[in-house]
Each structure stands twice: as C-alpha cells, then as structure tokens.
Amino acid sequence: MLFDVQGTATDFFTTVTSDAVRIDLGRNPGLNWDDFVNRWRVAYFAAVAATPTPAGTWTSVHSIYRRTLDALLDEAGVEYPDTDREELTLAWQRLIPWPDTVQGLRRLGVRYTLATLSNADVSAVVNLSKRGGLQWDAIFTAEMVGAFKPDPATYSTAARYLGLPHSEIMMVASHKYDIRAAAALGFQTAFVARPLEFGPAAEADTEYDDAFDLNASDFLDLADQLDA
Amino acid sequence: MLFDVQGTATDFFTTVTSDAVRIDLGRNPGLNWDDFVNRWRVAYFAAVAATPTPAGTWTSVHSIYRRTLDALLDEAGVEYPDTDREELTLAWQRLIPWPDTVQGLRRLGVRYTLATLSNADVSAVVNLSKRGGLQWDAIFTAEMVGAFKPDPATYSTAARYLGLPHSEIMMVASHKYDIRAAAALGFQTAFVARPLEFGPAAEADTEYDDAFDLNASDFLDLADQLDA
C-alpha cells in the first residue's frame, strides 16, 4: 500500500496554523492564519506543478515552501526575519498525524507492506514520521524519482522498487487527482475522506466515488474494510 | 545512522545454508553447503564489482545472485529445476537478523534516525526487514542511486536525502571497505565485528581499528557506546 502523506496521513492545517501563531507571537494580530495557510498550500501546489524537473537537477520542496511563503508574507506586509521564515517553513517537516493514522497504519502493517509516496522531501517524510510514530516499511518520495506526482514515473518507480505489479499495489490518498493518476496505471485505489484537511471553515472534497476500489472515512475504516 | 544490511544486520550464512538444505532435500548429499554459500557470496561480490551501472539502466541484485548461482550449480554438477533455483535465490530476501539486531536497532532508534544503505535490491531490504522486525526510518539502497557501494554516490545520495552533512551521519558495517569509503567522504564510522558472518568454520575480519570512530562487538554494544 502506497500512502500520500501531506493531507492524507497528516494534518498540515492544524500543524502549520498553530506553528504560525506560535512563531508570530501576536506581532500581526490582523492576519487570518487559517486563510494564510490554505493560500500557502495552494501556492505550493501551483509552484510544484510549474517546477521543471530535468534529469540531474532537483528543487527541494522545502525551498518551494520557503519561496511561496516569502511571496505571501510580502503580499500581507508581514516582516519576519530569516530565522522565523525558516522556522515556519520547517513546520511542513513536523506535520502531525491525524488521530486515526498511527493506529490505522499499525493495523494495516500487520498484513500489508506500507510505504509512502509523497511529493514532500525525503527528509521531511523521515522527520515527521519519526516524530509522529508513523511506521512505514519504506519511504518513497518524488525526490527519489526526479518527478512530482501525478507524473506516472513516481507511481511506476515505487512499484519497481517494491518488485510488484501495479495491480498488487493500492494507492491511498485524500486527493482524487493522485489516486486517479495511479488508477490510470493499473494500481488499486483507496480514497480517504479528510473533511478537515483545510480546516473547519473550508470545504474539502470528501465525496465517495465508485470509480475507486475503496472509499474510507479514515485509516481505521480502511483497515476494517481490508480485514486488517 | 546508515547501516549495511547483508552481513552487518543479518546473518546470510545461516539463512542461505539452511534454506539450501531445505530445498535440496538430500538430493546432493556430497555437497558442502557451507562452502557453497560462501563461494556464492564471493561470486556475488565479484559480479557486483564488475557490473556496469550506466545511467538509466539497472541490474537487480536478485538477477546477479541468480546468475552466479546458476554458474556455481553447473560447476558442482547440481541439476535443479528453475523453481528451486528461484526459491534458493529468494533466500537473500529472507535473511534473518543477528540475535542483537532487533533490540539494538530499537534502542538506537529512540535517539537516532536509522536507515539502511545496502547494495541489496529495495524489495529485498523491505521484505527481510518486514519479516525480521527491523524498524528503519528509511530504506536507501544502491538501486535508488544507480551505483553500488563503495561508489561515493551511494553515501552522498543518502546524506542528501536525509538533509544532513556527512559529518553528522555514521556509517555502520562489518565490512571495512564499506566504512572506509564512507570515512573518505567525511562520514563518521562504526565497525561491528561479525565473527560468524561466513559461518563457524571460516574466518571473518573482526579486528578493531582506531581509524574508525567506534568499534563494537554487536548492535547492543554499539547502543551502549552511544548511550542509546
């Protein structure tokens, strides 16, 4: 089983908004951090999609988060020193698991081989997994492939590393573009609804779809459905 | 901390000889499997060293083990069907941990980030780690780099993935060529003596050397020395 990490296994909204409030220390009382963090995530998505990945070069996701943060802070007129900007960017390496994630992975791991397939940097996935107690059998990320999801190379490289045909691997994500890309390559798919992905005020796409092999409300529900 | 796997963390001699006896079922009573397995390991080493790794291509270690097995079986006049040859080659994906490995890694893992740096295929390291209960924070292998140890690219790529300078990473191995190659790149080094690596009748190099940062009798001793 391959898992998306940012949003699917971890709650970036709560992590990054609370880190932002902690780092801001009331210096910018008028700023809506909930909205800011969601705009940051959108800017990150757009930047990743626009980042060329020619062979032999790589742009770290950390640098993309930092660059998009700088632009958003400038836009909001927030003046932070470099140390605060760096500390806030590192929040993406501290993402906390959803309440069901650790136990869900533990149950699924008894029966299945579990690996990440994330666009985040290897170091970010290693750090947040260690900190949050996420027990993966392997960590695969875009950085190892030289291409970002939903590039087909990301999914097929993970399958090659696992030594398994696509049809024996299930891609798990709360983002439909991710599992649709995997499905197009013959992977099995599980959609996990994360209604709070963008916080309580914003709306996430949580609609189940029969096009996926499984639809689950969280990792425990996924484990139930897989008899794990 | 980066760990070599075959020989350092796992006991290939016991695993592969006992699998060979199980698979042979007494068909070749005159064959000395202890000697055979050590010659297989030597042939594997020579083949890996002679395997070109041009960009964009990769020779799986499984195929190297299989090819060298076929040659040795022919040499010994052993006639096995393809299924037995394949099953015996898969023994390298089932390598059992040394008695101290699981507990040693558990102790070290509380304080340090632990990853493999192995020449074995990703799937082999994933499979034997899952089966043996080896809890790594990440699995790095030659296959991900496109070069075999002791190629400098293997060590430096692992460091880049971890986002750490070489000086903050310790390479752990029972093979001196491996930790010497890491030391030449500025990594810290730990030598772990594995006197039974080639079985009770053969001699392994277990001599401590002050050139290494640490010399340990096993992973528990290593944990003791690192206050883990």
GROMACS .gro file of C-alpha atoms in nm:
model
  456
    1MET     CA    1   0.000   0.000   0.000
    2LEU     CA    2   0.132   0.341  -0.101
    3PHE     CA    3   0.021   0.642   0.100
    4ASP     CA    4   0.011   1.010   0.028
    5VAL     CA    5   0.140   1.194   0.335
    6GLN     CA    6   0.061   1.567   0.337
    7GLY     CA    7  -0.316   1.586   0.396
    8THR     CA    8  -0.388   1.212   0.377
    9ALA     CA    9  -0.179   1.082   0.670
   10THR     CA   10  -0.108   1.414   0.841
   11ASP     CA   11  -0.299   1.729   0.934
   12PHE     CA   12  -0.099   2.013   0.780
   13PHE     CA   13  -0.368   2.273   0.851
   14THR     CA   14  -0.359   2.232   1.231
   15THR     CA   15   0.019   2.188   1.238
   16VAL     CA   16   0.109   2.488   1.028
   17THR     CA   17  -0.155   2.729   1.161
   18SER     CA   18  -0.059   2.656   1.522
   19ASP     CA   19   0.312   2.688   1.442
   20ALA     CA   20   0.240   3.018   1.268
   21VAL     CA   21   0.055   3.154   1.571
   22ARG     CA   22   0.340   3.035   1.796
   23ILE     CA   23   0.605   3.199   1.578
   24ASP     CA   24   0.409   3.519   1.518
   25LEU     CA   25   0.372   3.587   1.891
   26GLY     CA   26   0.095   3.839   1.828
   27ARG     CA   27   0.304   4.059   1.602
   28ASN     CA   28   0.039   4.052   1.330
   29PRO     CA   29  -0.296   4.041   1.511
   30GLY     CA   30  -0.498   4.125   1.199
   31LEU     CA   31  -0.373   3.831   0.999
   32ASN     CA   32  -0.607   3.537   0.936
   33TRP     CA   33  -0.367   3.243   0.967
   34ASP     CA   34  -0.627   2.984   0.865
   35ASP     CA   35  -0.671   3.158   0.536
   36PHE     CA   36  -0.298   3.227   0.505
   37VAL     CA   37  -0.202   2.861   0.544
   38ASN     CA   38  -0.457   2.746   0.287
   39ARG     CA   39  -0.330   3.007   0.042
   40TRP     CA   40   0.023   2.886   0.115
   41ARG     CA   41  -0.079   2.530   0.031
   42VAL     CA   42  -0.244   2.646  -0.293
   43ALA     CA   43   0.067   2.846  -0.387
   44TYR     CA   44   0.282   2.539  -0.314
   45PHE     CA   45   0.064   2.322  -0.536
   46ALA     CA   46   0.085   2.571  -0.821
   47ALA     CA   47   0.462   2.604  -0.781
   48VAL     CA   48   0.517   2.227  -0.779
   49ALA     CA   49   0.308   2.190  -1.094
   50ALA     CA   50   0.513   2.468  -1.258
   51THR     CA   51   0.853   2.337  -1.142
   52PRO     CA   52   1.052   2.176  -1.422
   53THR     CA   53   1.234   1.856  -1.326
   54PRO     CA   54   1.502   1.798  -1.588
   55ALA     CA   55   1.725   1.496  -1.526
   56GLY     CA   56   2.011   1.559  -1.286
   57THR     CA   57   1.853   1.855  -1.111
   58TRP     CA   58   1.610   1.877  -0.822
   59THR     CA   59   1.423   2.154  -0.648
   60SER     CA   60   1.358   2.070  -0.285
   61VAL     CA   61   1.003   2.105  -0.166
   62HIS     CA   62   1.143   2.291   0.135
   63SER     CA   63   1.274   2.561  -0.098
   64ILE     CA   64   0.938   2.575  -0.277
   65TYR     CA   65   0.754   2.621   0.053
   66ARG     CA   66   1.004   2.888   0.154
   67ARG     CA   67   0.977   3.076  -0.175
   68THR     CA   68   0.597   3.074  -0.172
   69LEU     CA   69   0.597   3.178   0.195
   70ASP     CA   70   0.819   3.476   0.120
   71ALA     CA   71   0.583   3.590  -0.154
   72LEU     CA   72   0.275   3.556   0.066
   73LEU     CA   73   0.437   3.737   0.359
   74ASP     CA   74   0.539   4.024   0.131
   75GLU     CA   75   0.185   4.037  -0.005
   76ALA     CA   76   0.047   4.053   0.351
   77GLY     CA   77   0.303   4.313   0.455
   78VAL     CA   78   0.444   4.084   0.725
   79GLU     CA   79   0.808   4.147   0.811
   80TYR     CA   80   0.974   3.840   0.957
   81PRO     CA   81   1.347   3.786   0.994
   82ASP     CA   82   1.501   3.494   0.808
   83THR     CA   83   1.507   3.270   1.117
   84ASP     CA   84   1.129   3.299   1.162
   85ARG     CA   85   1.066   3.230   0.795
   86GLU     CA   86   1.287   2.922   0.810
   87GLU     CA   87   1.125   2.800   1.132
   88LEU     CA   88   0.778   2.843   0.984
   89THR     CA   89   0.878   2.658   0.665
   90LEU     CA   90   1.007   2.372   0.879
   91ALA     CA   91   0.651   2.324   1.012
   92TRP     CA   92   0.600   2.109   0.700
   93GLN     CA   93   0.858   1.865   0.841
   94ARG     CA   94   0.667   1.844   1.171
   95LEU     CA   95   0.320   1.761   1.036
   96ILE     CA   96   0.116   1.581   1.299
   97PRO     CA   97  -0.071   1.262   1.212
   98TRP     CA   98  -0.450   1.254   1.201
   99PRO     CA   99  -0.590   1.089   1.517
  100ASP     CA  100  -0.653   0.759   1.332
  101THR     CA  101  -0.325   0.744   1.139
  102VAL     CA  102  -0.083   0.574   1.380
  103GLN     CA  103  -0.326   0.302   1.489
  104GLY     CA  104  -0.456   0.256   1.137
  105LEU     CA  105  -0.107   0.206   0.997
  106ARG     CA  106  -0.020  -0.031   1.280
  107ARG     CA  107  -0.320  -0.250   1.197
  108LEU     CA  108  -0.264  -0.236   0.821
  109GLY     CA  109   0.108  -0.305   0.865
  110VAL     CA  110   0.045  -0.647   1.017
  111ARG     CA  111  -0.097  -0.765   0.688
  112TYR     CA  112   0.041  -0.532   0.423
  113THR     CA  113   0.367  -0.365   0.327
  114LEU     CA  114   0.321   0.009   0.381
  115ALA     CA  115   0.517   0.280   0.205
  116THR     CA  116   0.480   0.650   0.147
  117LEU     CA  117   0.455   0.801  -0.197
  118SER     CA  118   0.486   1.170  -0.125
  119ASN     CA  119   0.587   1.484  -0.307
  120ALA     CA  120   0.750   1.607   0.015
  121ASP     CA  121   1.128   1.584   0.051
  122VAL     CA  122   1.268   1.256   0.185
  123SER     CA  123   1.399   1.437   0.494
  124ALA     CA  124   1.055   1.588   0.563
  125VAL     CA  125   0.882   1.248   0.544
  126VAL     CA  126   1.154   1.083   0.757
  127ASN     CA  127   1.136   1.359   1.018
  128LEU     CA  128   0.760   1.379   1.053
  129SER     CA  129   0.726   1.001   1.052
  130LYS     CA  130   0.986   0.961   1.326
  131ARG     CA  131   0.830   1.240   1.532
  132GLY     CA  132   0.472   1.120   1.482
  133GLY     CA  133   0.535   0.745   1.513
  134LEU     CA  134   0.431   0.652   1.159
  135GLN     CA  135   0.575   0.308   1.094
  136TRP     CA  136   0.641   0.269   0.723
  137ASP     CA  137   0.819  -0.026   0.566
  138ALA     CA  138   0.970   0.211   0.312
  139ILE     CA  139   0.967   0.578   0.225
  140PHE     CA  140   0.939   0.672  -0.139
  141THR     CA  141   0.917   1.032  -0.248
  142ALA     CA  142   0.922   1.241  -0.563
  143GLU     CA  143   1.280   1.342  -0.482
  144MET     CA  144   1.392   0.981  -0.538
  145VAL     CA  145   1.229   0.976  -0.879
  146GLY     CA  146   1.311   1.321  -1.006
  147ALA     CA  147   0.946   1.394  -1.081
  148PHE     CA  148   0.642   1.503  -0.881
  149LYS     CA  149   0.310   1.326  -0.853
  150PRO     CA  150   0.096   1.292  -1.062
  151ASP     CA  151   0.381   1.215  -1.304
  152PRO     CA  152   0.344   0.844  -1.394
  153ALA     CA  153   0.714   0.786  -1.318
  154THR     CA  154   0.651   0.841  -0.945
  155TYR     CA  155   0.399   0.556  -0.919
  156SER     CA  156   0.578   0.316  -1.152
  157THR     CA  157   0.915   0.370  -0.981
  158ALA     CA  158   0.764   0.285  -0.642
  159ALA     CA  159   0.619  -0.034  -0.793
  160ARG     CA  160   0.954  -0.125  -0.945
  161TYR     CA  161   1.128  -0.073  -0.609
  162LEU     CA  162   0.870  -0.295  -0.440
  163GLY     CA  163   0.914  -0.557  -0.712
  164LEU     CA  164   0.537  -0.585  -0.756
  165PRO     CA  165   0.299  -0.548  -1.049
  166HIS     CA  166   0.084  -0.232  -1.033
  167SER     CA  167  -0.230  -0.440  -0.983
  168GLU     CA  168  -0.099  -0.568  -0.648
  169ILE     CA  169  -0.045  -0.218  -0.506
  170MET     CA  170  -0.310   0.014  -0.364
  171MET     CA  171  -0.256   0.391  -0.374
  172VAL     CA  172  -0.422   0.566  -0.078
  173ALA     CA  173  -0.492   0.939  -0.080
  174SER     CA  174  -0.744   1.204   0.013
  175HIS     CA  175  -0.675   1.378  -0.319
  176LYS     CA  176  -0.857   1.237  -0.617
  177TYR     CA  177  -0.605   1.359  -0.877
  178ASP     CA  178  -0.345   1.142  -0.701
  179ILE     CA  179  -0.537   0.815  -0.696
  180ARG     CA  180  -0.680   0.879  -1.045
  181ALA     CA  181  -0.325   0.904  -1.179
  182ALA     CA  182  -0.240   0.574  -1.007
  183ALA     CA  183  -0.561   0.409  -1.135
  184ALA     CA  184  -0.470   0.506  -1.492
  185LEU     CA  185  -0.151   0.298  -1.448
  186GLY     CA  186  -0.339  -0.007  -1.319
  187PHE     CA  187  -0.295   0.045  -0.943
  188GLN     CA  188  -0.573  -0.026  -0.698
  189THR     CA  189  -0.708   0.284  -0.527
  190ALA     CA  190  -0.845   0.390  -0.190
  191PHE     CA  191  -0.996   0.731  -0.129
  192VAL     CA  192  -0.981   0.853   0.230
  193ALA     CA  193  -1.208   1.146   0.316
  194ARG     CA  194  -1.033   1.418   0.518
  195PRO     CA  195  -1.309   1.674   0.580
  196LEU     CA  196  -1.083   1.890   0.798
  197GLU     CA  197  -0.788   1.897   0.557
  198PHE     CA  198  -0.825   2.271   0.503
  199GLY     CA  199  -0.963   2.348   0.849
  200PRO     CA  200  -1.316   2.369   0.985
  201ALA     CA  201  -1.416   2.672   0.777
  202ALA     CA  202  -1.304   2.549   0.435
  203GLU     CA  203  -1.452   2.268   0.232
  204ALA     CA  204  -1.258   1.958   0.128
  205ASP     CA  205  -1.376   1.713  -0.140
  206THR     CA  206  -1.499   1.418   0.067
  207GLU     CA  207  -1.740   1.265  -0.182
  208TYR     CA  208  -1.705   0.890  -0.227
  209ASP     CA  209  -1.675   0.764  -0.582
  210ASP     CA  210  -1.742   0.411  -0.711
  211ALA     CA  211  -1.455   0.460  -0.954
  212PHE     CA  212  -1.221   0.384  -0.664
  213ASP     CA  213  -1.177   0.034  -0.524
  214LEU     CA  214  -1.235   0.156  -0.171
  215ASN     CA  215  -1.374   0.470  -0.007
  216ALA     CA  216  -1.297   0.516   0.360
  217SER     CA  217  -1.371   0.769   0.634
  218ASP     CA  218  -1.024   0.727   0.787
  219PHE     CA  219  -0.738   0.475   0.821
  220LEU     CA  220  -0.927   0.266   1.079
  221ASP     CA  221  -1.220   0.232   0.842
  222LEU     CA  222  -0.970   0.139   0.570
  223ALA     CA  223  -0.822  -0.129   0.799
  224ASP     CA  224  -1.174  -0.261   0.873
  225GLN     CA  225  -1.256  -0.286   0.504
  226LEU     CA  226  -0.930  -0.472   0.439
  227ASP     CA  227  -0.979  -0.710   0.736
  228ALA     CA  228  -0.655  -0.579   0.889
  229MET     CA  229   2.297   0.626   1.121
  230LEU     CA  230   2.332   0.429   0.799
  231PHE     CA  231   2.356   0.051   0.820
  232ASP     CA  232   2.486  -0.211   0.587
  233VAL     CA  233   2.236  -0.498   0.583
  234GLN     CA  234   2.376  -0.820   0.432
  235GLY     CA  235   2.624  -0.948   0.689
  236THR     CA  236   2.612  -0.649   0.925
  237ALA     CA  237   2.247  -0.655   1.032
  238THR     CA  238   2.158  -1.003   0.906
  239ASP     CA  239   2.310  -1.350   0.907
  240PHE     CA  240   2.316  -1.456   0.544
  241PHE     CA  241   2.529  -1.763   0.611
  242THR     CA  242   2.277  -1.931   0.843
  243THR     CA  243   1.980  -1.819   0.635
  244VAL     CA  244   2.105  -1.931   0.298
  245THR     CA  245   2.272  -2.255   0.407
  246SER     CA  246   1.961  -2.371   0.593
  247ASP     CA  247   1.738  -2.273   0.300
  248ALA     CA  248   1.970  -2.465   0.067
  249VAL     CA  249   1.949  -2.778   0.282
  250ARG     CA  250   1.570  -2.742   0.296
  251ILE     CA  251   1.540  -2.701  -0.081
  252ASP     CA  252   1.793  -2.972  -0.167
  253LEU     CA  253   1.603  -3.235   0.033
  254GLY     CA  254   1.906  -3.462   0.032
  255ARG     CA  255   1.936  -3.478  -0.346
  256ASN     CA  256   2.305  -3.382  -0.331
  257PRO     CA  257   2.442  -3.545  -0.016
  258GLY     CA  258   2.806  -3.486  -0.114
  259LEU     CA  259   2.770  -3.111  -0.146
  260ASN     CA  260   2.925  -2.889   0.124
  261TRP     CA  261   2.662  -2.615   0.150
  262ASP     CA  262   2.866  -2.404   0.395
  263ASP     CA  263   3.142  -2.378   0.140
  264PHE     CA  264   2.895  -2.338  -0.146
  265VAL     CA  265   2.719  -2.041   0.014
  266ASN     CA  266   3.047  -1.863   0.088
  267ARG     CA  267   3.159  -1.916  -0.270
  268TRP     CA  268   2.820  -1.784  -0.384
  269ARG     CA  269   2.875  -1.471  -0.174
  270VAL     CA  270   3.225  -1.423  -0.320
  271ALA     CA  271   3.093  -1.468  -0.673
  272TYR     CA  272   2.819  -1.213  -0.600
  273PHE     CA  273   3.076  -0.961  -0.474
  274ALA     CA  274   3.290  -1.006  -0.784
  275ALA     CA  275   2.987  -0.975  -1.012
  276VAL     CA  276   2.864  -0.658  -0.842
  277ALA     CA  277   3.209  -0.502  -0.873
  278ALA     CA  278   3.214  -0.593  -1.243
  279THR     CA  279   2.859  -0.479  -1.318
  280PRO     CA  280   2.848  -0.154  -1.515
  281THR     CA  281   2.583   0.093  -1.398
  282PRO     CA  282   2.530   0.338  -1.684
  283ALA     CA  283   2.259   0.598  -1.623
  284GLY     CA  284   1.909   0.480  -1.697
  285THR     CA  285   1.984   0.110  -1.658
  286TRP     CA  286   1.991  -0.114  -1.354
  287THR     CA  287   2.083  -0.476  -1.291
  288SER     CA  288   1.889  -0.617  -0.998
  289VAL     CA  289   2.091  -0.786  -0.728
  290HIS     CA  290   1.838  -1.069  -0.743
  291SER     CA  291   1.941  -1.134  -1.103
  292ILE     CA  292   2.309  -1.122  -1.004
  293TYR     CA  293   2.253  -1.376  -0.726
  294ARG     CA  294   2.059  -1.594  -0.969
  295ARG     CA  295   2.321  -1.576  -1.242
  296THR     CA  296   2.607  -1.656  -1.002
  297LEU     CA  297   2.402  -1.941  -0.851
  298ASP     CA  298   2.343  -2.094  -1.192
  299ALA     CA  299   2.717  -2.089  -1.264
  300LEU     CA  300   2.804  -2.248  -0.928
  301LEU     CA  301   2.537  -2.517  -0.961
  302ASP     CA  302   2.663  -2.605  -1.310
  303GLU     CA  303   3.016  -2.619  -1.173
  304ALA     CA  304   2.907  -2.853  -0.894
  305GLY     CA  305   2.703  -3.065  -1.135
  306VAL     CA  306   2.380  -2.995  -0.945
  307GLU     CA  307   2.066  -3.013  -1.156
  308TYR     CA  308   1.785  -2.809  -1.010
  309PRO     CA  309   1.469  -2.706  -1.192
  310ASP     CA  310   1.406  -2.334  -1.236
  311THR     CA  311   1.162  -2.317  -0.942
  312ASP     CA  312   1.426  -2.447  -0.697
  313ARG     CA  313   1.686  -2.204  -0.829
  314GLU     CA  314   1.445  -1.915  -0.792
  315GLU     CA  315   1.340  -2.024  -0.443
  316LEU     CA  316   1.704  -2.053  -0.333
  317THR     CA  317   1.786  -1.710  -0.476
  318LEU     CA  318   1.495  -1.565  -0.279
  319ALA     CA  319   1.672  -1.672   0.042
  320TRP     CA  320   1.859  -1.341   0.012
  321GLN     CA  321   1.525  -1.164   0.063
  322ARG     CA  322   1.457  -1.365   0.380
  323LEU     CA  323   1.788  -1.301   0.563
  324ILE     CA  324   1.739  -1.339   0.937
  325PRO     CA  325   1.866  -1.070   1.175
  326TRP     CA  326   2.158  -1.140   1.410
  327PRO     CA  327   2.031  -1.206   1.766
  328ASP     CA  328   2.123  -0.849   1.876
  329THR     CA  329   1.993  -0.664   1.571
  330VAL     CA  330   1.625  -0.604   1.651
  331GLN     CA  331   1.683  -0.493   2.009
  332GLY     CA  332   1.991  -0.292   1.916
  333LEU     CA  333   1.802  -0.102   1.645
  334ARG     CA  334   1.511  -0.043   1.880
  335ARG     CA  335   1.743   0.117   2.136
  336LEU     CA  336   1.937   0.319   1.880
  337GLY     CA  337   1.614   0.430   1.713
  338VAL     CA  338   1.494   0.614   2.022
  339ARG     CA  339   1.779   0.859   1.987
  340TYR     CA  340   1.890   0.839   1.623
  341THR     CA  341   1.739   0.824   1.278
  342LEU     CA  342   1.820   0.481   1.135
  343ALA     CA  343   1.839   0.398   0.767
  344THR     CA  344   1.980   0.119   0.558
  345LEU     CA  345   2.245   0.176   0.295
  346SER     CA  346   2.256  -0.156   0.119
  347ASN     CA  347   2.359  -0.294  -0.217
  348ALA     CA  348   2.062  -0.531  -0.199
  349ASP     CA  349   1.751  -0.452  -0.401
  350VAL     CA  350   1.491  -0.227  -0.235
  351SER     CA  351   1.241  -0.513  -0.240
  352ALA     CA  352   1.489  -0.744  -0.067
  353VAL     CA  353   1.558  -0.495   0.213
  354VAL     CA  354   1.187  -0.419   0.254
  355ASN     CA  355   1.096  -0.788   0.263
  356LEU     CA  356   1.365  -0.904   0.506
  357SER     CA  357   1.310  -0.602   0.732
  358LYS     CA  358   0.934  -0.661   0.747
  359ARG     CA  359   0.983  -1.031   0.810
  360GLY     CA  360   1.259  -0.984   1.069
  361GLY     CA  361   1.112  -0.683   1.252
  362LEU     CA  362   1.391  -0.439   1.163
  363GLN     CA  363   1.248  -0.091   1.221
  364TRP     CA  364   1.420   0.154   0.990
  365ASP     CA  365   1.321   0.517   0.949
  366ALA     CA  366   1.415   0.492   0.583
  367ILE     CA  367   1.549   0.239   0.338
  368PHE     CA  368   1.816   0.353   0.098
  369THR     CA  369   1.977   0.113  -0.145
  370ALA     CA  370   2.214   0.114  -0.439
  371GLU     CA  371   1.915   0.063  -0.669
  372MET     CA  372   1.787   0.413  -0.578
  373VAL     CA  373   2.122   0.566  -0.665
  374GLY     CA  374   2.211   0.370  -0.977
  375ALA     CA  375   2.550   0.273  -0.832
  376PHE     CA  376   2.678   0.013  -0.588
  377LYS     CA  377   2.876   0.070  -0.270
  378PRO     CA  378   3.158   0.165  -0.240
  379ASP     CA  379   3.076   0.419  -0.515
  380PRO     CA  380   3.082   0.762  -0.340
  381ALA     CA  381   2.742   0.847  -0.496
  382THR     CA  382   2.571   0.590  -0.274
  383TYR     CA  383   2.685   0.752   0.051
  384SER     CA  384   2.641   1.112  -0.064
  385THR     CA  385   2.292   1.048  -0.204
  386ALA     CA  386   2.179   0.903   0.129
  387ALA     CA  387   2.314   1.214   0.304
  388ARG     CA  388   2.135   1.441   0.059
  389TYR     CA  389   1.807   1.254   0.115
  390LEU     CA  390   1.850   1.289   0.490
  391GLY     CA  391   1.929   1.659   0.451
  392LEU     CA  392   2.235   1.622   0.674
  393PRO     CA  393   2.605   1.699   0.635
  394HIS     CA  394   2.824   1.389   0.607
  395SER     CA  395   2.985   1.464   0.943
  396GLU     CA  396   2.650   1.416   1.121
  397ILE     CA  397   2.598   1.066   0.979
  398MET     CA  398   2.759   0.744   1.098
  399MET     CA  399   2.805   0.453   0.857
  400VAL     CA  400   2.783   0.117   1.034
  401ALA     CA  401   2.917  -0.201   0.875
  402SER     CA  402   3.104  -0.522   0.941
  403HIS     CA  403   3.297  -0.471   0.616
  404LYS     CA  404   3.589  -0.234   0.635
  405TYR     CA  405   3.585  -0.139   0.265
  406ASP     CA  406   3.236  -0.003   0.321
  407ILE     CA  407   3.308   0.221   0.620
  408ARG     CA  408   3.645   0.326   0.475
  409ALA     CA  409   3.466   0.453   0.165
  410ALA     CA  410   3.225   0.648   0.388
  411ALA     CA  411   3.510   0.784   0.602
  412ALA     CA  412   3.684   0.915   0.291
  413LEU     CA  413   3.373   1.129   0.232
  414GLY     CA  414   3.368   1.269   0.585
  415PHE     CA  415   3.114   1.033   0.742
  416GLN     CA  416   3.156   0.900   1.095
  417THR     CA  417   3.219   0.527   1.108
  418ALA     CA  418   3.135   0.230   1.327
  419PHE     CA  419   3.282  -0.114   1.272
  420VAL     CA  420   3.075  -0.403   1.401
  421ALA     CA  421   3.254  -0.736   1.433
  422ARG     CA  422   3.056  -1.029   1.293
  423PRO     CA  423   3.280  -1.330   1.361
  424LEU     CA  424   3.019  -1.574   1.228
  425GLU     CA  425   2.948  -1.387   0.905
  426PHE     CA  426   3.090  -1.673   0.696
  427GLY     CA  427   2.994  -1.949   0.937
  428PRO     CA  428   3.182  -2.116   1.223
  429ALA     CA  429   3.450  -2.273   1.002
  430ALA     CA  430   3.553  -1.963   0.805
  431GLU     CA  431   3.731  -1.656   0.932
  432ALA     CA  432   3.583  -1.307   0.920
  433ASP     CA  433   3.785  -0.988   0.973
  434THR     CA  434   3.687  -0.885   1.326
  435GLU     CA  435   3.991  -0.679   1.415
  436TYR     CA  436   3.914  -0.342   1.571
  437ASP     CA  437   4.084  -0.040   1.419
  438ASP     CA  438   4.139   0.302   1.575
  439ALA     CA  439   4.085   0.455   1.233
  440PHE     CA  440   3.711   0.409   1.294
  441ASP     CA  441   3.516   0.628   1.536
  442LEU     CA  442   3.366   0.326   1.705
  443ASN     CA  443   3.439  -0.047   1.717
  444ALA     CA  444   3.162  -0.266   1.855
  445SER     CA  445   3.102  -0.634   1.919
  446ASP     CA  446   2.736  -0.609   1.815
  447PHE     CA  447   2.445  -0.362   1.792
  448LEU     CA  448   2.383  -0.372   2.169
  449ASP     CA  449   2.745  -0.278   2.234
  450LEU     CA  450   2.704  -0.002   1.974
  451ALA     CA  451   2.395   0.125   2.159
  452ASP     CA  452   2.586   0.116   2.489
  453GLN     CA  453   2.869   0.320   2.343
  454LEU     CA  454   2.625   0.576   2.203
  455ASP     CA  455   2.427   0.599   2.531
  456ALA     CA  456   2.119   0.481   2.347
   0.00000   0.00000   0.00000
